[in-house]
Coordinates of C-alpha atoms and ligand atoms in Angstrom, one line a residue:
M1402 CA 0.0 0.0 0.0
S1403 CA 1.4 3.4 -0.9
K1404 CA 2.1 5.7 2.0
I1405 CA -0.1 8.7 2.5
S1406 CA 2.0 11.9 2.2
I1407 CA -0.4 14.8 1.9
V1408 CA 1.1 18.3 2.4
P1409 CA -0.2 20.1 4.4
A1410 CA -1.2 17.3 6.7
P1411 CA -5.0 16.9 7.0
S1412 CA -6.7 17.1 10.3
R1413 CA -7.6 13.4 10.3
V1414 CA -6.4 10.5 8.1
E1415 CA -7.5 6.9 8.6
P1416 CA -5.8 4.5 6.1
G1417 CA -7.8 1.6 4.9
E1418 CA -7.1 -1.6 3.0
G1419 CA -6.7 -1.8 -0.8
M1420 CA -6.8 0.8 -3.5
F1421 CA -8.9 2.5 -6.1
V1422 CA -7.4 2.5 -9.6
V1423 CA -8.0 5.3 -12.1
T1424 CA -8.3 4.1 -15.7
P1425 CA -9.7 5.6 -18.9
D1426 CA -13.0 4.1 -17.8
T1427 CA -13.2 6.2 -14.7
V1428 CA -15.7 9.1 -14.6
L1429 CA -16.0 12.1 -12.4
V1430 CA -19.5 12.5 -11.1
A1431 CA -20.5 16.0 -10.3
S1432 CA -23.1 18.6 -11.1
G1433 CA -23.6 22.4 -10.6
P1434 CA -20.7 24.2 -8.9
A1435 CA -19.1 20.8 -8.1
A1436 CA -18.8 20.1 -11.8
E1437 CA -16.5 23.2 -12.1
V1438 CA -14.2 21.8 -9.4
A1439 CA -14.3 18.4 -11.1
A1440 CA -13.4 19.8 -14.5
L1441 CA -10.4 21.7 -13.1
F1442 CA -9.3 18.5 -11.3
A1443 CA -9.7 16.5 -14.6
A1444 CA -7.6 19.2 -16.4
Q1445 CA -4.9 19.1 -13.7
I1446 CA -4.3 15.4 -14.0
A1447 CA -5.0 15.0 -17.7
P1448 CA -1.4 15.7 -19.0
A1449 CA 0.2 12.9 -16.9
L1450 CA -2.7 10.5 -17.5
G1451 CA -2.7 11.1 -21.2
Y1452 CA -6.5 11.3 -21.1
T1453 CA -9.2 13.6 -19.6
L1454 CA -11.7 12.0 -17.2
P1455 CA -15.2 12.9 -18.3
V1456 CA -17.4 14.8 -15.9
V1457 CA -20.9 13.3 -15.8
A1458 CA -24.0 14.3 -13.8
A1459 CA -25.1 10.9 -12.5
V1460 CA -23.5 7.6 -11.5
D1461 CA -23.7 4.8 -14.0
E1462 CA -21.9 1.4 -14.0
R1463 CA -18.5 3.0 -14.5
P1464 CA -16.0 3.4 -11.6
A1465 CA -16.6 6.8 -10.2
I1466 CA -14.9 9.6 -8.4
T1467 CA -17.8 11.6 -7.0
L1468 CA -17.5 15.3 -6.0
M1469 CA -20.6 16.3 -4.1
L1470 CA -21.8 19.5 -2.3
T1471 CA -23.8 18.7 0.8
E1472 CA -25.3 20.7 3.6
G1473 CA -24.6 17.7 5.8
L1474 CA -21.0 18.9 6.2
I1475 CA -21.7 22.5 7.1
H1476 CA -19.8 21.8 10.4
L1477 CA -16.6 21.6 8.4
G1478 CA -17.0 25.2 7.3
V1479 CA -16.4 26.8 3.9
E1480 CA -13.1 25.1 3.3
G1481 CA -13.4 21.8 5.0
Y1482 CA -14.0 18.5 3.2
H1483 CA -14.4 14.8 3.7
L1484 CA -12.9 12.2 1.4
T1485 CA -13.5 8.4 1.2
V1486 CA -11.5 6.1 -1.0
T1487 CA -12.6 2.5 -1.3
P1488 CA -11.6 -0.1 -3.9
S1489 CA -14.8 0.6 -5.9
S1490 CA -15.3 4.3 -5.5
V1491 CA -14.0 7.7 -4.4
T1492 CA -16.3 10.2 -2.8
A1493 CA -15.3 13.8 -2.0
R1494 CA -17.9 15.8 0.0
A1495 CA -17.9 19.4 1.2
S1496 CA -20.5 22.1 2.0
Q1497 CA -18.9 24.6 -0.4
P1498 CA -16.9 24.5 -3.6
A1499 CA -13.7 25.7 -1.8
G1500 CA -13.8 22.5 0.3
L1501 CA -14.3 20.3 -2.7
F1502 CA -11.4 22.1 -4.4
Y1503 CA -9.2 21.2 -1.4
A1504 CA -10.5 17.6 -1.5
A1505 CA -9.3 17.5 -5.2
Q1506 CA -5.9 18.8 -4.2
S1507 CA -5.6 16.0 -1.7
L1508 CA -6.7 13.5 -4.4
R1509 CA -3.9 14.7 -6.6
Q1510 CA -1.5 14.0 -3.7
L1511 CA -3.0 10.5 -3.1
L1512 CA -2.1 9.6 -6.7
P1513 CA 1.5 8.7 -7.5
P1514 CA 3.8 11.8 -7.7
E1515 CA 4.1 11.3 -11.4
I1516 CA 0.6 12.6 -11.8
F1517 CA 2.2 16.1 -11.5
R1518 CA 4.1 15.6 -14.8
S1519 CA 3.2 17.6 -17.8
E1520 CA 3.4 14.8 -20.4
A1521 CA 1.7 11.4 -20.5
V1522 CA 3.6 9.0 -18.1
E1523 CA 4.0 5.4 -19.2
G1524 CA 4.0 2.4 -16.9
V1525 CA 2.5 3.9 -13.8
A1526 CA -0.6 2.4 -12.2
W1527 CA -2.8 5.4 -11.1
T1528 CA -3.8 4.1 -7.7
L1529 CA -5.3 5.9 -4.8
P1530 CA -4.8 4.2 -1.4
C1531 CA -8.0 3.5 0.5
V1532 CA -8.4 6.1 3.1
E1533 CA -10.8 8.2 5.0
V1534 CA -9.8 11.9 5.3
E1535 CA -11.6 14.7 7.2
D1536 CA -9.9 18.0 6.9
V1537 CA -10.5 21.6 8.0
P1538 CA -8.0 24.4 7.9
R1539 CA -6.8 26.0 11.1
F1540 CA -6.7 29.5 9.8
R1541 CA -8.8 31.5 7.3
W1542 CA -5.8 33.5 6.1
R1543 CA -3.1 31.3 4.5
G1544 CA -1.1 33.7 2.5
A1545 CA 1.9 34.3 0.4
M1546 CA 3.2 37.7 -0.6
L1547 CA 5.2 38.3 -3.8
D1548 CA 7.1 41.5 -4.5
V1549 CA 6.9 42.3 -8.2
C1550 CA 8.4 45.8 -7.8
R1551 CA 12.0 45.2 -7.1
Y1552 CA 12.0 42.9 -10.1
F1553 CA 9.0 42.6 -12.4
M1554 CA 7.7 39.1 -12.5
P1555 CA 6.0 38.0 -15.8
K1556 CA 2.2 37.3 -15.6
S1557 CA 3.0 33.7 -16.6
F1558 CA 4.9 33.3 -13.4
V1559 CA 2.3 35.0 -11.3
L1560 CA -0.3 32.4 -12.6
R1561 CA 2.1 29.6 -11.9
Y1562 CA 2.8 30.9 -8.4
I1563 CA -1.0 31.0 -7.7
D1564 CA -1.2 27.4 -8.9
L1565 CA 1.5 26.4 -6.5
L1566 CA -0.2 28.2 -3.6
A1567 CA -3.5 26.4 -4.4
L1568 CA -1.8 23.0 -4.5
H1569 CA -0.6 23.8 -0.9
K1570 CA -4.1 24.9 0.1
L1571 CA -2.9 28.5 0.6
N1572 CA -5.7 30.9 -0.2
V1573 CA -4.4 34.4 -0.2
F1574 CA -2.0 35.8 -2.9
H1575 CA -0.8 39.2 -1.5
W1576 CA 0.4 41.0 -4.6
H1577 CA 3.0 43.7 -3.7
L1578 CA 2.4 46.0 -6.7
T1579 CA 4.0 49.4 -5.9
N1580 CA 7.3 50.4 -4.4
D1581 CA 10.2 52.8 -4.9
Q1582 CA 11.8 50.8 -7.7
G1583 CA 8.6 50.3 -9.8
W1584 CA 4.9 50.9 -10.0
R1585 CA 3.4 47.7 -11.6
I1586 CA -0.3 48.2 -12.1
E1587 CA -2.0 50.2 -14.8
I1588 CA -4.1 53.0 -13.5
K1589 CA -6.2 54.5 -16.3
K1590 CA -6.6 58.0 -14.7
Y1591 CA -2.9 58.4 -14.1
P1592 CA -1.0 56.8 -17.0
R1593 CA 2.3 58.2 -16.0
L1594 CA 2.3 55.8 -13.0
T1595 CA 3.3 53.1 -15.5
E1596 CA 4.6 55.1 -18.4
V1597 CA 7.3 56.5 -16.1
G1598 CA 6.9 54.7 -12.8
A1599 CA 7.2 51.2 -14.1
W1600 CA 10.7 51.7 -15.5
R1601 CA 14.1 52.3 -13.9
K1602 CA 17.2 53.1 -15.9
E1603 CA 19.4 50.6 -14.1
T1604 CA 19.8 48.4 -11.0
L1605 CA 22.3 48.2 -8.2
V1606 CA 24.8 45.4 -8.5
G1607 CA 25.3 43.2 -5.5
R1608 CA 24.3 44.1 -2.0
L1609 CA 23.5 47.6 -0.8
Q1610 CA 26.7 48.9 0.8
Y1611 CA 26.8 52.0 3.0
D1612 CA 30.6 52.3 3.1
S1613 CA 31.6 52.1 -0.6
E1614 CA 30.5 53.5 -3.9
L1615 CA 27.4 51.8 -5.4
V1616 CA 27.9 49.9 -8.7
F1617 CA 25.0 49.8 -11.2
D1618 CA 24.4 47.4 -14.1
G1619 CA 23.4 50.0 -16.7
I1620 CA 20.5 47.8 -17.8
P1621 CA 17.0 49.4 -17.9
H1622 CA 14.4 47.3 -16.1
G1623 CA 10.7 47.4 -15.8
G1624 CA 7.3 46.1 -16.7
F1625 CA 3.7 46.4 -15.5
Y1626 CA 0.4 44.5 -15.5
T1627 CA -2.4 46.0 -17.6
Q1628 CA -5.9 46.0 -16.1
D1629 CA -6.7 43.1 -18.5
D1630 CA -3.8 41.2 -17.0
V1631 CA -5.0 41.9 -13.5
R1632 CA -8.5 40.7 -14.3
E1633 CA -7.0 37.5 -15.8
V1634 CA -4.9 36.9 -12.7
V1635 CA -7.8 37.6 -10.3
A1636 CA -10.1 35.2 -12.3
Y1637 CA -7.5 32.5 -12.5
A1638 CA -6.9 32.8 -8.7
Q1639 CA -10.7 32.8 -8.0
A1640 CA -11.1 29.5 -9.9
R1641 CA -8.5 28.1 -7.5
H1642 CA -10.1 29.6 -4.4
V1643 CA -7.2 32.0 -4.0
T1644 CA -8.1 35.6 -3.1
V1645 CA -5.8 38.2 -4.6
V1646 CA -5.0 41.0 -2.1
P1647 CA -3.4 44.0 -3.8
E1648 CA -0.9 46.2 -2.0
I1649 CA -0.6 49.9 -2.9
E1650 CA 2.1 51.4 -0.7
M1651 CA 1.5 54.7 1.1
P1652 CA 2.8 57.0 2.4
G1653 CA 6.3 55.5 2.1
H1654 CA 7.9 53.4 -0.6
A1655 CA 6.4 55.9 -3.0
Q1656 CA 9.4 57.0 -5.1
A1657 CA 8.3 55.5 -8.4
A1658 CA 4.9 57.2 -8.1
I1659 CA 6.6 60.5 -7.2
A1660 CA 8.9 60.1 -10.2
A1661 CA 5.8 59.9 -12.3
Y1662 CA 3.9 62.8 -10.6
P1663 CA 6.3 65.0 -8.7
E1664 CA 3.5 67.0 -7.1
L1665 CA 2.8 63.9 -4.9
G1666 CA 6.2 64.4 -3.2
N1667 CA 7.7 66.9 -0.7
L1668 CA 10.7 68.2 -2.8
A1669 CA 10.9 71.0 -5.3
E1670 CA 13.2 69.0 -7.6
P1671 CA 12.0 65.8 -9.5
V1672 CA 13.2 62.3 -8.5
E1673 CA 13.7 59.3 -10.7
V1674 CA 12.5 55.7 -10.2
C1675 CA 14.8 54.3 -7.5
T1676 CA 17.7 52.1 -8.8
Y1677 CA 18.9 50.7 -5.5
W1678 CA 17.5 49.0 -2.4
G1679 CA 16.8 50.3 1.0
I1680 CA 14.3 52.7 2.4
S1681 CA 13.7 55.8 0.3
E1682 CA 13.2 59.2 1.9
N1683 CA 10.7 60.1 -0.8
I1684 CA 7.3 59.6 0.7
F1685 CA 4.0 61.1 -0.4
N1686 CA 3.0 64.5 1.0
A1687 CA -0.2 64.6 3.0
E1688 CA -1.9 67.3 1.0
E1689 CA -5.6 66.9 0.2
S1690 CA -4.8 66.6 -3.5
T1691 CA -2.5 63.6 -2.8
I1692 CA -5.1 61.9 -0.7
A1693 CA -7.6 62.4 -3.5
F1694 CA -5.1 61.1 -6.0
L1695 CA -4.5 57.9 -4.0
Q1696 CA -8.3 57.5 -3.5
D1697 CA -8.7 57.7 -7.3
V1698 CA -6.1 55.0 -7.6
L1699 CA -7.9 52.9 -5.0
D1700 CA -11.2 53.4 -6.9
E1701 CA -9.6 51.6 -9.9
V1702 CA -8.0 49.0 -7.6
L1703 CA -11.4 48.2 -6.0
E1704 CA -13.0 47.7 -9.4
L1705 CA -10.3 45.1 -10.2
F1706 CA -10.0 43.3 -7.0
P1707 CA -13.0 41.9 -5.2
S1708 CA -11.1 41.0 -2.0
E1709 CA -12.4 42.2 1.3
F1710 CA -8.9 43.4 2.3
I1711 CA -6.9 46.1 0.6
H1712 CA -3.3 46.5 1.7
V1713 CA -2.1 50.1 1.9
G1714 CA 1.5 49.3 3.0
G1715 CA 2.4 51.8 5.6
D1716 CA 5.8 50.4 6.4
E1717 CA 9.1 52.2 6.4
A1718 CA 8.0 55.7 5.8
P1719 CA 10.9 58.0 7.0
K1720 CA 9.6 61.3 8.3
K1721 CA 12.7 63.3 7.3
Q1722 CA 11.0 65.1 4.4
W1723 CA 7.9 65.8 6.5
R1724 CA 10.0 67.3 9.2
E1725 CA 11.8 69.5 6.7
S1726 CA 8.9 70.5 4.6
P1727 CA 7.1 73.8 5.5
A1728 CA 4.0 72.4 3.8
A1729 CA 4.0 69.2 5.9
Q1730 CA 4.6 71.2 9.1
A1731 CA 1.7 73.5 8.2
R1732 CA -0.5 70.5 7.6
I1733 CA 0.4 69.1 11.0
R1734 CA -0.6 72.4 12.6
E1735 CA -3.8 72.8 10.5
L1736 CA -4.9 69.3 11.5
G1737 CA -4.1 69.9 15.2
L1738 CA -1.7 66.9 15.2
R1739 CA 1.3 66.5 17.5
D1740 CA 3.9 65.2 15.2
E1741 CA 4.8 63.4 11.9
D1742 CA 3.8 60.0 13.4
E1743 CA 0.3 61.4 13.9
L1744 CA 0.3 62.7 10.3
Q1745 CA 1.0 59.2 9.1
S1746 CA -1.8 57.9 11.3
Y1747 CA -4.1 60.7 9.9
F1748 CA -3.2 59.6 6.4
I1749 CA -3.9 56.0 7.1
R1750 CA -7.2 56.9 8.9
R1751 CA -8.3 58.7 5.8
M1752 CA -7.8 55.6 3.7
D1753 CA -9.4 53.5 6.4
A1754 CA -12.5 55.6 6.3
Y1755 CA -12.5 55.6 2.5
L1756 CA -12.2 51.8 2.2
T1757 CA -14.7 51.2 5.0
A1758 CA -17.3 53.4 3.3
K1759 CA -16.8 51.2 0.2
G1760 CA -17.4 48.0 2.2
R1761 CA -13.7 47.0 2.3
R1762 CA -11.2 46.6 5.1
L1763 CA -7.8 48.3 5.3
L1764 CA -4.8 46.2 6.0
G1765 CA -1.3 47.6 6.7
W1766 CA 2.1 46.6 7.9
D1767 CA 2.6 47.1 11.7
E1768 CA 4.1 50.6 11.4
I1769 CA 0.4 51.8 11.0
L1770 CA 0.3 51.4 14.8
E1771 CA 2.6 54.4 15.2
G1772 CA 0.8 57.6 15.9
G1773 CA -2.4 55.6 16.6
L1774 CA -4.1 52.7 14.8
A1775 CA -6.9 53.5 12.5
E1776 CA -10.3 52.4 13.8
N1777 CA -11.0 49.5 11.4
A1778 CA -7.5 48.6 10.5
T1779 CA -6.1 45.1 10.3
V1780 CA -2.4 44.8 11.0
M1781 CA 0.1 42.6 9.2
S1782 CA 2.9 42.1 11.7
W1783 CA 6.3 41.8 10.1
R1784 CA 8.9 43.3 12.6
G1785 CA 8.5 40.1 14.6
V1786 CA 5.2 39.6 16.3
A1787 CA 5.1 42.6 18.7
G1788 CA 2.9 44.7 16.4
G1789 CA 0.5 41.8 16.0
V1790 CA 0.3 41.2 19.7
A1791 CA -0.3 44.9 20.3
A1792 CA -3.0 45.1 17.7
A1793 CA -4.8 41.8 18.6
T1794 CA -4.9 42.6 22.3
S1795 CA -6.4 45.9 21.5
G1796 CA -9.2 44.2 19.5
H1797 CA -7.9 44.4 15.9
D1798 CA -7.5 41.5 13.5
V1799 CA -4.0 40.6 12.6
V1800 CA -2.1 38.6 10.0
M1801 CA 1.2 37.2 11.3
A1802 CA 4.0 37.7 8.8
P1803 CA 7.1 38.0 11.1
N1804 CA 10.5 38.4 9.6
T1805 CA 11.7 35.9 12.2
Y1806 CA 9.9 33.0 10.6
T1807 CA 8.2 33.9 7.3
Y1808 CA 10.7 36.0 5.3
F1809 CA 11.6 33.6 2.6
D1810 CA 14.0 36.1 1.0
Y1811 CA 16.3 35.3 3.9
Y1812 CA 19.0 32.7 3.6
Q1813 CA 17.8 29.1 4.1
S1814 CA 21.2 27.5 4.5
A1815 CA 23.9 28.1 7.1
D1816 CA 26.5 27.9 4.3
R1817 CA 25.8 31.3 2.8
D1818 CA 28.7 31.1 0.4
A1819 CA 27.1 28.1 -1.3
E1820 CA 23.9 30.1 -1.8
P1821 CA 22.9 32.9 -4.2
L1822 CA 23.2 36.4 -2.8
A1823 CA 20.3 37.1 -0.4
I1824 CA 19.2 40.0 1.6
G1825 CA 20.6 38.5 4.8
G1826 CA 18.9 36.7 7.8
Y1827 CA 18.6 33.0 8.2
I1828 CA 15.4 31.0 8.2
P1829 CA 16.1 27.3 7.6
L1830 CA 13.2 25.0 6.8
E1831 CA 12.9 23.9 10.4
A1832 CA 12.5 27.5 11.6
A1833 CA 9.8 28.1 8.9
Y1834 CA 8.0 25.0 10.3
A1835 CA 8.3 26.3 13.9
F1836 CA 6.3 29.4 13.2
E1837 CA 3.3 29.8 15.5
P1838 CA 0.8 32.5 14.5
V1839 CA -1.0 32.5 17.8
C1840 CA 2.2 33.4 19.6
E1841 CA 3.0 34.1 23.2
G1842 CA 1.3 37.3 24.4
I1843 CA -1.9 36.7 22.5
G1844 CA -3.6 34.1 24.6
D1845 CA -6.9 32.4 24.2
A1846 CA -8.9 35.6 24.7
Y1847 CA -7.5 37.2 21.6
A1848 CA -6.6 34.2 19.5
H1849 CA -9.7 34.8 17.3
H1850 CA -8.1 38.0 16.1
V1851 CA -5.3 36.1 14.5
L1852 CA -6.6 35.6 11.0
G1853 CA -3.6 33.5 10.1
G1854 CA -0.1 33.7 8.7
Q1855 CA 1.8 34.5 5.5
G1856 CA 5.1 33.9 3.8
Q1857 CA 7.0 36.8 2.2
L1858 CA 9.1 36.9 -0.9
W1859 CA 10.8 40.3 -1.3
T1860 CA 12.7 40.4 -4.5
E1861 CA 15.7 42.8 -4.1
Y1862 CA 18.0 39.9 -4.8
I1863 CA 15.6 37.7 -6.8
A1864 CA 15.5 38.8 -10.4
A1865 CA 14.0 35.7 -12.0
P1866 CA 11.1 33.3 -11.5
E1867 CA 13.3 30.2 -11.0
H1868 CA 15.2 32.0 -8.3
A1869 CA 11.9 33.0 -6.7
E1870 CA 10.9 29.3 -6.6
Y1871 CA 14.2 28.4 -5.1
M1872 CA 13.6 30.8 -2.2
A1873 CA 10.0 29.9 -1.7
F1874 CA 10.2 26.2 -1.8
P1875 CA 10.2 24.1 0.3
R1876 CA 9.7 26.8 3.0
L1877 CA 6.3 27.6 1.6
C1878 CA 5.4 23.9 2.1
A1879 CA 6.3 24.3 5.8
L1880 CA 4.3 27.5 6.1
A1881 CA 1.3 25.8 4.4
E1882 CA 1.3 23.2 7.1
V1883 CA 1.6 25.8 9.9
V1884 CA -1.5 27.6 8.7
W1885 CA -3.6 24.6 7.6
T1886 CA -2.8 21.7 10.0
P1887 CA -4.1 21.6 13.6
A1888 CA -1.3 22.7 15.9
E1889 CA -1.3 19.4 17.8
R1890 CA -0.8 17.4 14.5
R1891 CA 2.4 19.3 13.6
D1892 CA 5.4 17.1 13.7
Y1893 CA 8.6 18.1 11.9
A1894 CA 10.0 14.6 11.4
D1895 CA 6.7 13.4 9.9
F1896 CA 6.6 16.5 7.7
L1897 CA 10.1 15.7 6.4
A1898 CA 9.1 12.2 5.6
R1899 CA 6.0 13.4 3.6
L1900 CA 8.1 16.2 2.1
A1901 CA 10.4 13.6 0.5
V1902 CA 7.4 12.4 -1.5
H1903 CA 6.1 15.9 -2.0
L1904 CA 9.3 17.1 -3.6
Q1905 CA 8.8 14.4 -6.3
R1906 CA 5.5 16.2 -7.1
L1907 CA 7.4 19.5 -7.3
D1908 CA 9.9 17.8 -9.6
G1909 CA 7.0 16.8 -11.8
L1910 CA 5.9 20.4 -11.9
N1911 CA 9.6 21.5 -12.6
V1912 CA 9.6 23.7 -9.5
H1913 CA 13.1 24.9 -8.9
Y1914 CA 13.1 24.3 -5.1
H1915 CA 16.0 24.4 -2.7
P1916 CA 17.2 20.8 -2.0
L1917 CA 16.9 19.4 1.5
E1918 CA 20.0 19.7 3.5
Ligands
LIG1312 C1 8.6 45.1 5.1 O1 9.3 44.1 5.1 N1 9.1 46.3 4.9 C2 7.2 45.0 5.4

C-alpha cells in the first residue's frame, strides 16, 4: 500500500485496505458548482494520465470519483471536506466548492507523484490508497506575498505561483504592486504611473553597501500589468479559491509614483524611479490633493480586486521630508496633530474611512500602529510579532508575517557562500516550520483576532522566477502546514518524511526548489 503523504497534513487521516485504480473508464460524477471543481481536477491530472476523465452528472456502472456538495457537512466550514476512497469508488464531499477544491488537491496528492508531470507517463498504475480523510484548515488567512516591484515578474509566473499556492491549500495571494523601484499596475486615470513609474534606468549590482561606492548594471528594467492582465490573474486565482489582495504602498515606498507625478512628493526637484534597495526618503506628501489622487487609484483597484482586504502598505515611511517641509509642518498644525507619526496615522485613517465606506477593510504593515491605529484597520505584523500582539490585544484583527519565521527572501542554508546572494537573515526550513501565528502574548482571549499567517518573498535579490521558486520552496510547504494543519498534529519529522514524496511532485511540476540539507 502506498504511504499517504499529503502536504499540508490533513486534520484526520484513517488509512484503509486496498486501493482504487484510475483508468480511462473512470468518470468524475459532479453537477452544478461541483462540476467546475471536477473539470479543473480533470484538467490538472490529464497531462500525466494522457486522457481527460469525463465529468458526468449521474453515477452509472463505470467506476466513479464523485464530488458532491452537501449541507450535511456544514460543520466543516467553507473550506473543510471529507474524502472516502474505497476499492470501488472515491467520494469527496464538502459544503462549499472551496472545500471540494481542497479535496481535489488531496486526491492529486494521493495519486503517485508522477501525476504532476506535464506529459503522459508510461508504466504507472494510477492508484489511490483506500483512506478516510476529514480536513479543516486551522486559519482562514493562509497567505503568500510576492514583491513584483524590485523585479518585475511576468504574468505567466504569477499564474504559476498561484497554482503552486493552491496546491498547498494556501488561499491568499498578496500582490505587492508598488514600491520605490517600480509601479506595476496600470491606472487609467494616471497613465504616467506606469509610463514613467514602471521603468528604472538601471539596477544596483550586489548588496547595498553603505561604506563604498554603489555599482550599477546600466541595464533598464521594468514592466507592469495592464488592467486586463489583472482581471485575468484575479479570475485565475478565483477559480483556484485564492483571493488576490493588492498592496498599494503609502505614504512610504512611493518614489516610483513621485517620479511619475512630482506633485505627490515633498521636494521642489524631480526624482527618478529608484535604482537601488533600502528605504527611500521620498514619501507622499499629506496634501488633500495627494489623498484624493490615491483614493482615485484605490477606486480603480477596488474595481479590479473583489477582495475584502486592501493592503495600503504603511511600512518604512521615513519622516525626514515631512520634518523638513514647511507644507507638511503647516499641515500638521492645521490638523491639530502632535507630530509626523500622527500625520502618518491621519493619512492611514483617511484611507481606512474611505475603504470602510466602500465595504472593504484596510490592511497595513505594523508601522500603522505608530501615531495611533486607524479604527477599522487590520495589522500585518512583520517586525517580529510585537505589532501583531499589540493590535490583537487591542481588539484588531492581525495577520502574522514575522521576519523571524516567514521572510523567505532570507538565507535558508547556514552555508551562505554556497547560496545565491540574499538580503541576509537565516530562516532554515525547520524554523519556517516552527512558526506559531498564535504566539505568546496573545492568549486564548485574543486568538480569534489572528486571521492566520503568511510567507513573504521580497525580490531585491531575486531577479528571475526560477530563483523565486528556489527561495519559496520548500519553505512555503512548511508555512502551508503551519496555517492549515491543527497545531497538535504538527510534527517536523513526519513533515520531512512526507516532504520527500512531495518534492517528487514538485519535480513533476519543474519547481526549482532548494534541495533538502
Ligand atoms: C517590510 O518588510 N518592509 C514589510
